[in-house]
XYZ file of N, CA and C in Angstrom:
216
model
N 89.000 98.402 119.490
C 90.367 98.582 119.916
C 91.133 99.342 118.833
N 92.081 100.107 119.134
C 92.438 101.104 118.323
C 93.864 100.042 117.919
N 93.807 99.498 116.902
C 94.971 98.625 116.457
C 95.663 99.258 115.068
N 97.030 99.066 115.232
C 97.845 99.370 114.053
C 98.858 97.716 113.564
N 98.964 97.364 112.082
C 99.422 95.935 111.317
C 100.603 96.602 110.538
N 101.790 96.320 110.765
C 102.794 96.070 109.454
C 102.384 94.898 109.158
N 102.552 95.006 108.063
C 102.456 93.251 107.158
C 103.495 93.680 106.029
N 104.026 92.122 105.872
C 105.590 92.320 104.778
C 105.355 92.722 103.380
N 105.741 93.252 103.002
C 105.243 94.045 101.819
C 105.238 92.482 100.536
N 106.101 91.433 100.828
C 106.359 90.710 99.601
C 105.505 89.391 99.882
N 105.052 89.238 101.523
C 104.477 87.860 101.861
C 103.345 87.925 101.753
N 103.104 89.237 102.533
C 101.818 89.610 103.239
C 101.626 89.157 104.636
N 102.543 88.689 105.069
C 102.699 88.168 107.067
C 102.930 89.029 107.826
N 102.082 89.467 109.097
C 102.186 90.053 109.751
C 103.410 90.362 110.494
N 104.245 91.792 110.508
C 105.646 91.363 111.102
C 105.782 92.236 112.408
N 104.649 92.924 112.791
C 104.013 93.387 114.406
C 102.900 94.020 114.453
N 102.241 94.293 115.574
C 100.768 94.474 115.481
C 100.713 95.364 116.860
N 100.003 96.465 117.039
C 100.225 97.632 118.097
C 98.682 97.526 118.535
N 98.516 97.536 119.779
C 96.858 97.635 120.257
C 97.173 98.539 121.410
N 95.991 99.565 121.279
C 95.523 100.541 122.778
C 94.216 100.506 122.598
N 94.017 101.098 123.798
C 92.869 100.739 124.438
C 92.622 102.399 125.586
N 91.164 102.830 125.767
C 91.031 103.403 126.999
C 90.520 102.839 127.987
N 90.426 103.588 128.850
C 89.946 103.260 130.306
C 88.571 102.555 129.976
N 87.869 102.478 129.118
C 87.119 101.636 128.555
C 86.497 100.504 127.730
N 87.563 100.737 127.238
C 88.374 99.583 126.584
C 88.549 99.703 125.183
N 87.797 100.871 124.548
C 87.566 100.405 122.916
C 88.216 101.840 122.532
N 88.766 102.029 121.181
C 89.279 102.971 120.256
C 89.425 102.672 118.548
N 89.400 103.677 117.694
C 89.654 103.808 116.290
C 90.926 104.514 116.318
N 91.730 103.334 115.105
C 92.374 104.278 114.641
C 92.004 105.236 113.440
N 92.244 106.223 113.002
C 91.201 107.006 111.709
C 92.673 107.160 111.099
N 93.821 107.426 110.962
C 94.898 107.856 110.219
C 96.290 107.793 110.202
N 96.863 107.636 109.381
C 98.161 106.797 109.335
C 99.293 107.688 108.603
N 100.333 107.461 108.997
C 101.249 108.827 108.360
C 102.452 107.869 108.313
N 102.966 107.398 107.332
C 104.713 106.867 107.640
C 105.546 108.718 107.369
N 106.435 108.861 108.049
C 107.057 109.604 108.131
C 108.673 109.504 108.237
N 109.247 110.487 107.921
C 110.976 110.193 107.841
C 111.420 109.689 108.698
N 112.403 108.361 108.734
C 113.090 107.718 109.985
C 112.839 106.606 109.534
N 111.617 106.074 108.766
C 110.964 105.158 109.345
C 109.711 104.839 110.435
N 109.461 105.870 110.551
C 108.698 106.010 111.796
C 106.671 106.006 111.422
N 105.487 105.324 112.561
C 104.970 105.511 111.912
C 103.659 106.652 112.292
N 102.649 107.461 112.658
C 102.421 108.010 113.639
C 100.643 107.681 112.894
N 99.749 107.299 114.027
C 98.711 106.967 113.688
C 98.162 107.545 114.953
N 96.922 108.234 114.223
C 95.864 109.259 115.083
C 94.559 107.997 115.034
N 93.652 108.731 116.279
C 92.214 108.284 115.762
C 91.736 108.683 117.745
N 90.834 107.672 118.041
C 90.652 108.269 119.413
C 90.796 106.694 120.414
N 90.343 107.182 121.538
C 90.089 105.635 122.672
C 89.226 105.892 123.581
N 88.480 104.834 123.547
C 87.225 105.216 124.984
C 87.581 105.397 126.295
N 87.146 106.545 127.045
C 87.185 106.364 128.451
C 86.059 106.525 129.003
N 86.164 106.005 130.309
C 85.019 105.646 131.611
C 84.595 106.853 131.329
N 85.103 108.195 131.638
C 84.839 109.286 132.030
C 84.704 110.329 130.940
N 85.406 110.377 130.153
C 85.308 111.247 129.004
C 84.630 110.876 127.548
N 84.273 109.358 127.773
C 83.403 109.150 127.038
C 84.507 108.934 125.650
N 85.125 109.543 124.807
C 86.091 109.610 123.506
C 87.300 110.321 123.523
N 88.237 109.616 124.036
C 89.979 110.613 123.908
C 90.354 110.936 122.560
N 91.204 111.808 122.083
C 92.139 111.865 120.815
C 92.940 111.026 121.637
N 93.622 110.629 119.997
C 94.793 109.662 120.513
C 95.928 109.697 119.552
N 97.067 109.976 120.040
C 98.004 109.753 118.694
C 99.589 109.001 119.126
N 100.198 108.321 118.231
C 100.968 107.627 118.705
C 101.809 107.371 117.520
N 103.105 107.383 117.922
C 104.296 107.372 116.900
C 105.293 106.091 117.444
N 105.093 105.427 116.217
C 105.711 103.910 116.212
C 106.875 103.743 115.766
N 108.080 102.776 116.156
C 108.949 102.337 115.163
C 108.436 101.655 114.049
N 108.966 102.221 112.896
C 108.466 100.889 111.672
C 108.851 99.902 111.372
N 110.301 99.561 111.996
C 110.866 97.835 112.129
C 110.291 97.277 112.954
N 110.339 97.356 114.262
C 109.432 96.487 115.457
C 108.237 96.760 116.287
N 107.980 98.446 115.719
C 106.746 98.210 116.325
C 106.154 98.578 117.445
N 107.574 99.183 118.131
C 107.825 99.904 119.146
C 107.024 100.820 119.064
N 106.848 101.439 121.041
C 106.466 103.096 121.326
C 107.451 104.070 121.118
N 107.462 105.041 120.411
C 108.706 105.939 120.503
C 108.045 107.440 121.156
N 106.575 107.532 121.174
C 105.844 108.123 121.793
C 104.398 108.124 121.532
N 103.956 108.443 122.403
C 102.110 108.920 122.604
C 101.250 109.674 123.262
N 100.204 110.298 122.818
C 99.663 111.141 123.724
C 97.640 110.782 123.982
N 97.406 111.473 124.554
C 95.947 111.369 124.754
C 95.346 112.581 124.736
């Protein structure tokens, strides 16, 4: 499963946790970018039925964790 963890920089407690998935169910994430805003954008791919390995990239809020966008 292609999963992304904030954890608190001072506790170490998880403070949200992002999971995708393809049409197959499984993905990597391979790379992580915090970027200006706050924002966080992590590449890697996700399995599908049909294509066998998607790219995948997806840009997070960095307070909650949110979708602010994604692509395949």
């Amino acid at each position: 499963m292609f999963t992304v963890v904030r954890l608190d920089g001072g506790t170490g407690d998880r403070r949200w946790v992002y999971h995708a998935r393809g049409t197959a169910g499984g993905g990597f994430a391979r790379q992580l970018q915090l970027v200006p805003g706050g924002r966080v954008i992590a590449a890697g791919s996700t399995a599908g039925t049909i294509t066998c390995e998607d790219g995948f990239i997806v840009a997070l809020d960095g307070t909650t964790g949110d979708v602010l966008w994604s692509q395949t």
